PDB file of C-alpha atoms and ligand atoms in Angstrom:
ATOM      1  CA  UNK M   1     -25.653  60.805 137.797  1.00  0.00           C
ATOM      2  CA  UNK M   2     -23.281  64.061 137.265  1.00  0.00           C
ATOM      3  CA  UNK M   3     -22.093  65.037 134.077  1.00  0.00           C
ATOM      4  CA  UNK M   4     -18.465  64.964 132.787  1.00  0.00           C
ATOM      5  CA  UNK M   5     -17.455  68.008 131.615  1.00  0.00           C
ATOM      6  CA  UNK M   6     -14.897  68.036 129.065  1.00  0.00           C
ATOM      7  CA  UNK M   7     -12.931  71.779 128.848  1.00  0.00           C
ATOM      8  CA  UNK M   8      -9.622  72.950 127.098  1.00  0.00           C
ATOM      9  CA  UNK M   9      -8.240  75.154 123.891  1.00  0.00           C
ATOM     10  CA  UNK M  10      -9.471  74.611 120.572  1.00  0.00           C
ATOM     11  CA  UNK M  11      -8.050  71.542 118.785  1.00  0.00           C
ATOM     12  CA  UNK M  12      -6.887  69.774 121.742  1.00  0.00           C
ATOM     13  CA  UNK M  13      -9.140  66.778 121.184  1.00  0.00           C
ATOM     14  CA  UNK M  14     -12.626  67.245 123.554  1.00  0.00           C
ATOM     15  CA  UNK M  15     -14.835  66.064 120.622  1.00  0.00           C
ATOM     16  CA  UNK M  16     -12.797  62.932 119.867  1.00  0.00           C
ATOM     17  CA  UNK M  17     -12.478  61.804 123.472  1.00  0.00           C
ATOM     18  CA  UNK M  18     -16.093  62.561 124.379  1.00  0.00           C
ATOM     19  CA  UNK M  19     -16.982  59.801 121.466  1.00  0.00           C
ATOM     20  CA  UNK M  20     -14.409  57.877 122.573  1.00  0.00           C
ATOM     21  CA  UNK M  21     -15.791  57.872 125.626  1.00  0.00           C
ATOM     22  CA  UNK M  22     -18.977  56.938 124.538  1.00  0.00           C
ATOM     23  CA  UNK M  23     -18.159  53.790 122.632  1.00  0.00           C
ATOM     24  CA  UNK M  24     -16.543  52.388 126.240  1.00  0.00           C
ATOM     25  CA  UNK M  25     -19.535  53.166 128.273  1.00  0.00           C
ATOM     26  CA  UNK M  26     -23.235  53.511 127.954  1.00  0.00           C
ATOM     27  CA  UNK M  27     -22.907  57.230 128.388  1.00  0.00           C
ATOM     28  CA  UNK M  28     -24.608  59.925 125.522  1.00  0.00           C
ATOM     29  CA  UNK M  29     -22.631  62.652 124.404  1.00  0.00           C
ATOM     30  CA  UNK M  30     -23.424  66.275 123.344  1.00  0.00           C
ATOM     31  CA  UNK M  31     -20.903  68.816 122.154  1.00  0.00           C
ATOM     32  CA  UNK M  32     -22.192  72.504 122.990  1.00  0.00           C
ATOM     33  CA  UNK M  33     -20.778  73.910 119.701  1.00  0.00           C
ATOM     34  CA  UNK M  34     -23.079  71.240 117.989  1.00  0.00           C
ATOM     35  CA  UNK M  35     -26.369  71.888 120.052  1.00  0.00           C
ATOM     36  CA  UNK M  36     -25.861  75.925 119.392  1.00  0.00           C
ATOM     37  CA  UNK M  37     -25.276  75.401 115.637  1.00  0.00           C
ATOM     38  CA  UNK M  38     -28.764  73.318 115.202  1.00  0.00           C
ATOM     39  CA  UNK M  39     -30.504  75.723 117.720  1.00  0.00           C
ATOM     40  CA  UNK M  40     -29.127  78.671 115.210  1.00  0.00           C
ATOM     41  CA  UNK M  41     -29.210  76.355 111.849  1.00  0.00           C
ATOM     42  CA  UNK M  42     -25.994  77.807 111.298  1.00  0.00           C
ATOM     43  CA  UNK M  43     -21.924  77.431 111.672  1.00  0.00           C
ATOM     44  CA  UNK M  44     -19.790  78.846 114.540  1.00  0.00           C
ATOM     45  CA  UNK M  45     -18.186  80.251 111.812  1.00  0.00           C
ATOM     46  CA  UNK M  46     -21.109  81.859 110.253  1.00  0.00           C
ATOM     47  CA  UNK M  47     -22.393  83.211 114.138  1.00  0.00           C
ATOM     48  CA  UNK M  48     -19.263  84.846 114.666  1.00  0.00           C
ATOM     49  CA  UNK M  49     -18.961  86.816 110.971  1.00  0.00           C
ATOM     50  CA  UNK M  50     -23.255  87.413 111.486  1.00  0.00           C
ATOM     51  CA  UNK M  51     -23.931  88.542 114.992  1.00  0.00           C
ATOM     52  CA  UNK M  52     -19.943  88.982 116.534  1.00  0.00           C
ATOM     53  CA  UNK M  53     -18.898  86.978 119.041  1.00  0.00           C
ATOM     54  CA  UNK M  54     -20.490  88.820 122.331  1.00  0.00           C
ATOM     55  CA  UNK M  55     -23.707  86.794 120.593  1.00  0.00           C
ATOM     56  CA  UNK M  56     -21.775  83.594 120.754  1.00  0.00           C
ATOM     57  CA  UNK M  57     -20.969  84.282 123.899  1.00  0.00           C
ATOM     58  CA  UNK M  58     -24.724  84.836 125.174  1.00  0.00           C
ATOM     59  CA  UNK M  59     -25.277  81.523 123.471  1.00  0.00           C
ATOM     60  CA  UNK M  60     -22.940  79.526 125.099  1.00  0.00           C
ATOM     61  CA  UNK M  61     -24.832  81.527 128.798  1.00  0.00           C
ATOM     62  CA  UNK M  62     -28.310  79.806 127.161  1.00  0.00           C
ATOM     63  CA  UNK M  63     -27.263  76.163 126.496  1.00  0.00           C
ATOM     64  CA  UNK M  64     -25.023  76.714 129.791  1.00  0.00           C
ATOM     65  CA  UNK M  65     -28.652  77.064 131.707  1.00  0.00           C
ATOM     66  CA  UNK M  66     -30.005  74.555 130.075  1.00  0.00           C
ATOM     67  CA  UNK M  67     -27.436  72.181 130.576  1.00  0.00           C
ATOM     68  CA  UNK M  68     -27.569  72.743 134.320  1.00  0.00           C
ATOM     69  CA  UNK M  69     -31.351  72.270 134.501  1.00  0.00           C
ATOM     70  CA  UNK M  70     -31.967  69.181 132.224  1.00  0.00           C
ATOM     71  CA  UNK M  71     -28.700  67.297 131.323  1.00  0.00           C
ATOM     72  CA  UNK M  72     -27.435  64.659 133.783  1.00  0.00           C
ATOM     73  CA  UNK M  73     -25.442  61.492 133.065  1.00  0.00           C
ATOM     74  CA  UNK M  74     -23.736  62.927 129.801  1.00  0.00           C
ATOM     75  CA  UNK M  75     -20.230  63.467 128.951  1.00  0.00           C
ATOM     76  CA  UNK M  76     -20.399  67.021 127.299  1.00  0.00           C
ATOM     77  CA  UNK M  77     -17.823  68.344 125.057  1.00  0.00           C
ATOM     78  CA  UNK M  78     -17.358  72.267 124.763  1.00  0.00           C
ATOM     79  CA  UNK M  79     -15.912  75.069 123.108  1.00  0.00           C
ATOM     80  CA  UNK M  80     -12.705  76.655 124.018  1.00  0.00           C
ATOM     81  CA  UNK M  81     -14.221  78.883 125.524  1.00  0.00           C
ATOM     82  CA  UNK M  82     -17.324  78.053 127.271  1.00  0.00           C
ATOM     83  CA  UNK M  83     -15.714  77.544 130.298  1.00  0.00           C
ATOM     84  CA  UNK M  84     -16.060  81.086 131.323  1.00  0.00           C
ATOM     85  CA  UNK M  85     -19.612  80.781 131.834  1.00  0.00           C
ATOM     86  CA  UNK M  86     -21.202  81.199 135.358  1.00  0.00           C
ATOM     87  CA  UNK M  87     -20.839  78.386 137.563  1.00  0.00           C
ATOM     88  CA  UNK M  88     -19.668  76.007 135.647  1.00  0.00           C
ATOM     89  CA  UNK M  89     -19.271  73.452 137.886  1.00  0.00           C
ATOM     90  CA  UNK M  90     -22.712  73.235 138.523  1.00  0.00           C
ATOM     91  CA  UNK M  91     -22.948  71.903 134.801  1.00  0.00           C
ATOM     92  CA  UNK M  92     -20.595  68.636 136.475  1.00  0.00           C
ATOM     93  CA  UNK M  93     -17.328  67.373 136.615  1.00  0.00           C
ATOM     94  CA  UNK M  94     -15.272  69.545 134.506  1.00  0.00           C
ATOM     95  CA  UNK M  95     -12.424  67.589 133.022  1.00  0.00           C
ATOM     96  CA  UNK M  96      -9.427  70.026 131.397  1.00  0.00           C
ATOM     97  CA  UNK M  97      -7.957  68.354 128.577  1.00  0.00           C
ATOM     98  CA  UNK M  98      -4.190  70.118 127.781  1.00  0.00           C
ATOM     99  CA  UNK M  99      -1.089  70.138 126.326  1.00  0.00           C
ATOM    100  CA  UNK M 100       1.150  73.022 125.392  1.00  0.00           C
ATOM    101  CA  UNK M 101       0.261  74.862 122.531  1.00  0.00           C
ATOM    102  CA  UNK M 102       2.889  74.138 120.100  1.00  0.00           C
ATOM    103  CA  UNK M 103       1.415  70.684 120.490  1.00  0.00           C
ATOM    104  CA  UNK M 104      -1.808  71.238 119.902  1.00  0.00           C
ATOM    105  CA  UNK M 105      -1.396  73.111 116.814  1.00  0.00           C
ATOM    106  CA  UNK M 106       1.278  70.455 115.461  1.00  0.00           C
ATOM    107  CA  UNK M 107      -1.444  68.112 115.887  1.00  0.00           C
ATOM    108  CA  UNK M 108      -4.119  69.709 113.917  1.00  0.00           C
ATOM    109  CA  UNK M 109      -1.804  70.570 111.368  1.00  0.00           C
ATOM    110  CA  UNK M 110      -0.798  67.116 111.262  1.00  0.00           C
ATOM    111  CA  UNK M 111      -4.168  66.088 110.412  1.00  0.00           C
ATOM    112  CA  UNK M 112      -5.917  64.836 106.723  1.00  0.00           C
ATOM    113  CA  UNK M 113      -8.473  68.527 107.467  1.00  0.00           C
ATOM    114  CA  UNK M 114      -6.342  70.329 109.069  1.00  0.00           C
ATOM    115  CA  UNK M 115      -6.976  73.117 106.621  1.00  0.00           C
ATOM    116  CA  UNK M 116     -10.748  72.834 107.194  1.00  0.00           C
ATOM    117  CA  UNK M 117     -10.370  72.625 110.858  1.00  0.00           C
ATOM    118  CA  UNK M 118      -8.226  75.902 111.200  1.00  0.00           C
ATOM    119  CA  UNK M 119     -10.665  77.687 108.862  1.00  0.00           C
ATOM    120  CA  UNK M 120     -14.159  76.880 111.141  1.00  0.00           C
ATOM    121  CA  UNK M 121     -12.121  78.773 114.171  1.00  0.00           C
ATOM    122  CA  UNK M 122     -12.876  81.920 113.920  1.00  0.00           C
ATOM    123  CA  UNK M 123     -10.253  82.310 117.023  1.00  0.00           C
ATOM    124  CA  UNK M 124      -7.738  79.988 115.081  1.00  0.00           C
ATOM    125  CA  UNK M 125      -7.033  82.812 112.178  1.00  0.00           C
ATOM    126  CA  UNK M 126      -3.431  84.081 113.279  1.00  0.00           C
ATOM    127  CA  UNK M 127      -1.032  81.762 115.105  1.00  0.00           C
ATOM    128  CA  UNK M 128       0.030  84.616 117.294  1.00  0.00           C
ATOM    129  CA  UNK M 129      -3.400  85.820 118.877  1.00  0.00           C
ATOM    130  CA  UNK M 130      -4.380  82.078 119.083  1.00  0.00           C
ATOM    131  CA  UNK M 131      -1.207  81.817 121.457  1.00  0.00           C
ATOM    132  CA  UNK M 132      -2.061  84.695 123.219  1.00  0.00           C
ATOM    133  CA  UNK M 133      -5.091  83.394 123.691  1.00  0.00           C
ATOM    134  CA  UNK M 134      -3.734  80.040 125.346  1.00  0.00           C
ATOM    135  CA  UNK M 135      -1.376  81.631 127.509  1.00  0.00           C
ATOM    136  CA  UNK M 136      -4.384  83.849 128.857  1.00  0.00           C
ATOM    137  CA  UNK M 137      -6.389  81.260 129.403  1.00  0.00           C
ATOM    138  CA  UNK M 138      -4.123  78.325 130.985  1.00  0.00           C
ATOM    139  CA  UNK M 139      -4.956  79.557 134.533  1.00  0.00           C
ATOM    140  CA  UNK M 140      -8.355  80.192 134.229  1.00  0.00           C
ATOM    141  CA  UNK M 141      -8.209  76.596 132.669  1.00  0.00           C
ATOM    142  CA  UNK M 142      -6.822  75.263 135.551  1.00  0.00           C
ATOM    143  CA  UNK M 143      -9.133  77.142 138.046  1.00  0.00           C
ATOM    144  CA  UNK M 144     -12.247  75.537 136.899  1.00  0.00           C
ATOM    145  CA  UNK M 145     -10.750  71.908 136.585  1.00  0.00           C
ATOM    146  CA  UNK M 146     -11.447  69.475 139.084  1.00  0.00           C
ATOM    147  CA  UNK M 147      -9.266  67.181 136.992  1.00  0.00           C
ATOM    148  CA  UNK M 148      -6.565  68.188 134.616  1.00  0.00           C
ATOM    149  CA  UNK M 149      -5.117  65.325 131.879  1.00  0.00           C
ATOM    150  CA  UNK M 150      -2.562  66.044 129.577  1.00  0.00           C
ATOM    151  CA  UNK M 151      -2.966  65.220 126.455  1.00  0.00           C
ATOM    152  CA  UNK M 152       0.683  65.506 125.045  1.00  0.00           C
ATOM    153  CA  UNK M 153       1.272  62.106 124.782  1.00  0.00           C
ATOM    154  CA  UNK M 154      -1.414  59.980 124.906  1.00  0.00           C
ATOM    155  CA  UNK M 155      -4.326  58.596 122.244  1.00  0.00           C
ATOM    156  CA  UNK M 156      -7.718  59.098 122.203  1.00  0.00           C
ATOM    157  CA  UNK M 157      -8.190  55.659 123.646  1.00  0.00           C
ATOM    158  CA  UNK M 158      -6.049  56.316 126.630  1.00  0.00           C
ATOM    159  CA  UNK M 159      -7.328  59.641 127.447  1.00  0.00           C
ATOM    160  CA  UNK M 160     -10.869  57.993 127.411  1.00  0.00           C
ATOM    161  CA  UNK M 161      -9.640  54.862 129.774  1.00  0.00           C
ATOM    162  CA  UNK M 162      -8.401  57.400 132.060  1.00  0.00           C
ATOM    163  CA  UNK M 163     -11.444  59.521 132.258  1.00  0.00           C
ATOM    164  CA  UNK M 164     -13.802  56.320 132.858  1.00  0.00           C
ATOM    165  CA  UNK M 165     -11.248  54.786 135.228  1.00  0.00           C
ATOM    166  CA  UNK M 166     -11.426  57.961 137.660  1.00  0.00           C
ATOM    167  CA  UNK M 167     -15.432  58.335 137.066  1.00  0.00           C
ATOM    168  CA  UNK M 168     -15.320  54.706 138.473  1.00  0.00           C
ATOM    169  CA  UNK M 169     -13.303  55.558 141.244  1.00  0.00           C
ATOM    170  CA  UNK M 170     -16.044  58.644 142.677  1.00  0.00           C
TER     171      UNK M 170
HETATM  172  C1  LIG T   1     -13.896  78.864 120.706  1.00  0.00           C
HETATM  173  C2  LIG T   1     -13.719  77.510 120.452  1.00  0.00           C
HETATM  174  C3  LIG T   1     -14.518  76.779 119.450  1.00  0.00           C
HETATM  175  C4  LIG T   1     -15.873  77.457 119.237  1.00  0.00           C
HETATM  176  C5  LIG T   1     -15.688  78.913 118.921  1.00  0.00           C
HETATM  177  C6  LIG T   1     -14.931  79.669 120.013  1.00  0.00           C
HETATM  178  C7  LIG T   1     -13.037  79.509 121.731  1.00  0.00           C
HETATM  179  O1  LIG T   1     -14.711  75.429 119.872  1.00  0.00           O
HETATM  180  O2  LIG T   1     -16.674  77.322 120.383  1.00  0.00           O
HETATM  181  O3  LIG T   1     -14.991  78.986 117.706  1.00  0.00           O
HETATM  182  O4  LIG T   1     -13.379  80.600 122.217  1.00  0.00           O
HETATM  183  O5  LIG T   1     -11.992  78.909 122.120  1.00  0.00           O
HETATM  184  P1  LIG T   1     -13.544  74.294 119.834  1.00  0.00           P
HETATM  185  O6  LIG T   1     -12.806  74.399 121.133  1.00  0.00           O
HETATM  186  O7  LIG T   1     -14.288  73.019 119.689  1.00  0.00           O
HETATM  187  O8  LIG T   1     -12.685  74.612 118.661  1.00  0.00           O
END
């Protein structure tokens, strides 16, 4: 059984649909900012300020391979940015969650940590480069996708239905 593959920009919601996910079906869940954190014993935040994000970045390549070798049947959850490594779609079906940015940042500073949340993005310091950083990577987003949902709107819940109601469908 493939994979589902959930991609898209920091804060848009990956984590929380991937569990939602799992409480719906009898699908596991892994998150590949969790599974490089244990494999370093450390935070994102601390990998980034340690060894610079080109280090990150080589991580993400690692638990990419290993994902593609030994994972099947899981809905995995990534970072913003793992979607740039190589052939991704080998990994599975790679769902992009999105809405515009404005949204997404609304949202997580709507929420009870948003402070804490902001703080353990090393990308998420200033507003401004975090937008640039959308806009850049909204195509390549979309390139990768086999299935794009957006998020604006919708809860958790929904988003989840959806995602188990077109796995169904394949
Ligand atoms: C990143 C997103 C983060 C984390 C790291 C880099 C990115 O994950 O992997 O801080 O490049 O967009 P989330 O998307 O879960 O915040």
């Amino acid at each position: 059984m493939k994979n589902i593959v959930l991609i898209g920009f920091m804060g848009v919601g990956k984590g929380s649909v991937a569990r939602a996910i799992v409480k719906r079906t009898t699908m596991m869940a892994l998150d590949t900012d969790d599974v490089i954190e244990s494999m370093e014993n450390r935070s994102v935040k601390e990998i980034f300020a340690q060894e610079g994000e080109a280090y990150f970045r080589f991580l993400e390549r690692r638990t990419a391979r290993w994902l593609k070798k030994k994972v099947e049947g899981t809905i995995i959850s990534t970072g913003g940015g793992f979607f740039k490594v190589p052939a991704m779609k080998k990994i599975g079906t790679v769902i992009l969650l999105n809405a515009p940015f404005d949204t997404i940042y609304e949202r997580i500073l709507a929420h009870p940590d948003a402070e804490k949340k902001l703080k353990k993005r090393p990308l998420f310091q200033d507003i401004e480069k975090a937008r640039a950083l959308y806009e850049e990577r909204l195509p390549e987003y979309l390139k990768v996708a086999d299935m794009v949902i957006d998020v604006s709107d919708k809860d958790v819940d929904t988003i989840a239905k959806e995602i188990i109601k077109k796995g169904k469908k394949r």
